[in-house]
Amino acid sequence: MKSIDDLGDLRGKRVLVRSDLNVPLDGSTITDDGRVRASVPTIKKLVDAGARVVVVAHLGRPKGAPDPAYTLAPVAGRLGELLGQDVAFATDTVGESARRTVDGLADGQVAVLENVRFNAGETSKDDAERGAFADQLAALADVFVSDGFGVVHRKQASVYDVAQRLPAAMGGLVAAEIDVLRRLTQDPERPYAVVLGGSKVSDKLGVIDNLLGKADRLLIGGGMVFTFLKAQGHEVGTSLLEADQLETCREYLRRAEESGVEILLPTDVVVAPEFKADAPATVVAADAMPADQMGLDIGPESGKAFAAALADARTVFWNGPMGVFEFDAFAEGTRAVAQALTEVPGLSVVGGGDSAAAVRKLGFAESAFGHISTGGGASLEYLEGKQLPGIDVLS
Ligand code: 3PG
Ligand code: MG
């Protein structure tokens, strides 16, 4: 697979860079700029090489047409601050503004194109429609650099099709992420523990399936754990529950037992009558949840047990918060797991999205972890053993 260095002399060349700048916003305020910061080194490298850098990215899931709620303008502003140089912003992705903005770039200057998902062709399932849009993107540049790790699992025009239309290389962020994931899948140091949370079991089926043959310990928390607790025969009150996954969860518990994989579920839970920051929180045993309350975090005893199960692990992968960490009363389980990861005597990896935002929100230093991935779905799909279209297309 080509790296940026294999693209030759980039001075004066127009380089289209796919970054993942999909950050959480509160209005036009970026609440966690981790993905913007992670995108800077590759862009800076291209700037230093004298390239004319054209950044293409998405924000959220607009419906294939312009929607001001999803403009990348604030993100372009933040990128400029982090780069320490002006960043031009095109108010469309492949139209008049984009062409003019790209034409106006001097060597070493940077432009950001408006949200690529404002164009129906970007996410179209129709190859021809996606291809036609990729043609327009490709016309803006001489070469392509794929650096949006968080979207490499998406077969989309700016991730996949454009790489078939221009000389293409892998950016430094994607290379670094793949490197770490490879260490998790190829002969990980043992014990290898995986912590899974987040709201839905159905998002994690593939990865659990795969890990039952690979990990030594599987720790489960977050909203998805209530489907497991129910599968074990416990009442879960008004907690999140995916009734159609109960049989699957039972099957996983059986397979884990057979294959000697230790599955840890919480033994206590923080419950509240409703999903609210100031709802009165109580700790109850996981097998004695009141019928009119919902579980919003793992309890303190479980936090300690999870930490103990990570203390001697040599490899840990964590995806998904243990509770509703956005509310202080339900953040302790996530904090306990994050803290335990910082003390792992080996490789600790925080897998993307919510968990990455959680560790930053809870005030942990990024350097305390072995690696914080910028891709949630992408890293899970890699661990599932799936092919990632945005990576495959580069080789
Ligand atoms: C993410 O936030 O997971 C990535 O940016 C991909 O976004 P998507 O899930 O909307 O494709
Ligand atoms: Mg996602």
GROMACS .gro file of C-alpha atoms in nm, residues 36 39 56 78 96 114 175 196 212 218 250 263 266 289 313 350-351 366 368 378 393:
model
   21
   36VAL     CA    1  -0.975   1.746   1.408
   39SER     CA    2  -0.622   1.494   1.128
   56VAL     CA    3  -1.298   1.655   0.203
   78ARG     CA    4  -1.088   2.497   1.421
   96GLU     CA    5  -1.858   2.669  -0.834
  114GLU     CA    6  -1.842   2.178   0.252
  175ALA     CA    7  -0.156   0.383   0.883
  196LEU     CA    8  -1.772  -0.362   2.545
  212LEU     CA    9  -1.526  -1.539   2.160
  218LEU     CA   10  -1.498  -1.017   2.781
  250ARG     CA   11  -2.776  -1.689   2.567
  263ILE     CA   12  -1.750  -1.317   3.045
  266PRO     CA   13  -2.200  -0.634   3.636
  289MET     CA   14  -3.356  -0.439   3.972
  313ALA     CA   15  -0.410  -0.784   3.113
  350VAL     CA   16  -0.975   0.298   2.335
  351GLY     CA   17  -1.192   0.238   2.032
  366GLU     CA   18  -0.476   1.098   2.609
  368ALA     CA   19  -0.227   0.770   2.952
  378ALA     CA   20  -1.431   0.114   1.169
  393VAL     CA   21  -0.924   0.004  -0.242
   0.00000   0.00000   0.00000
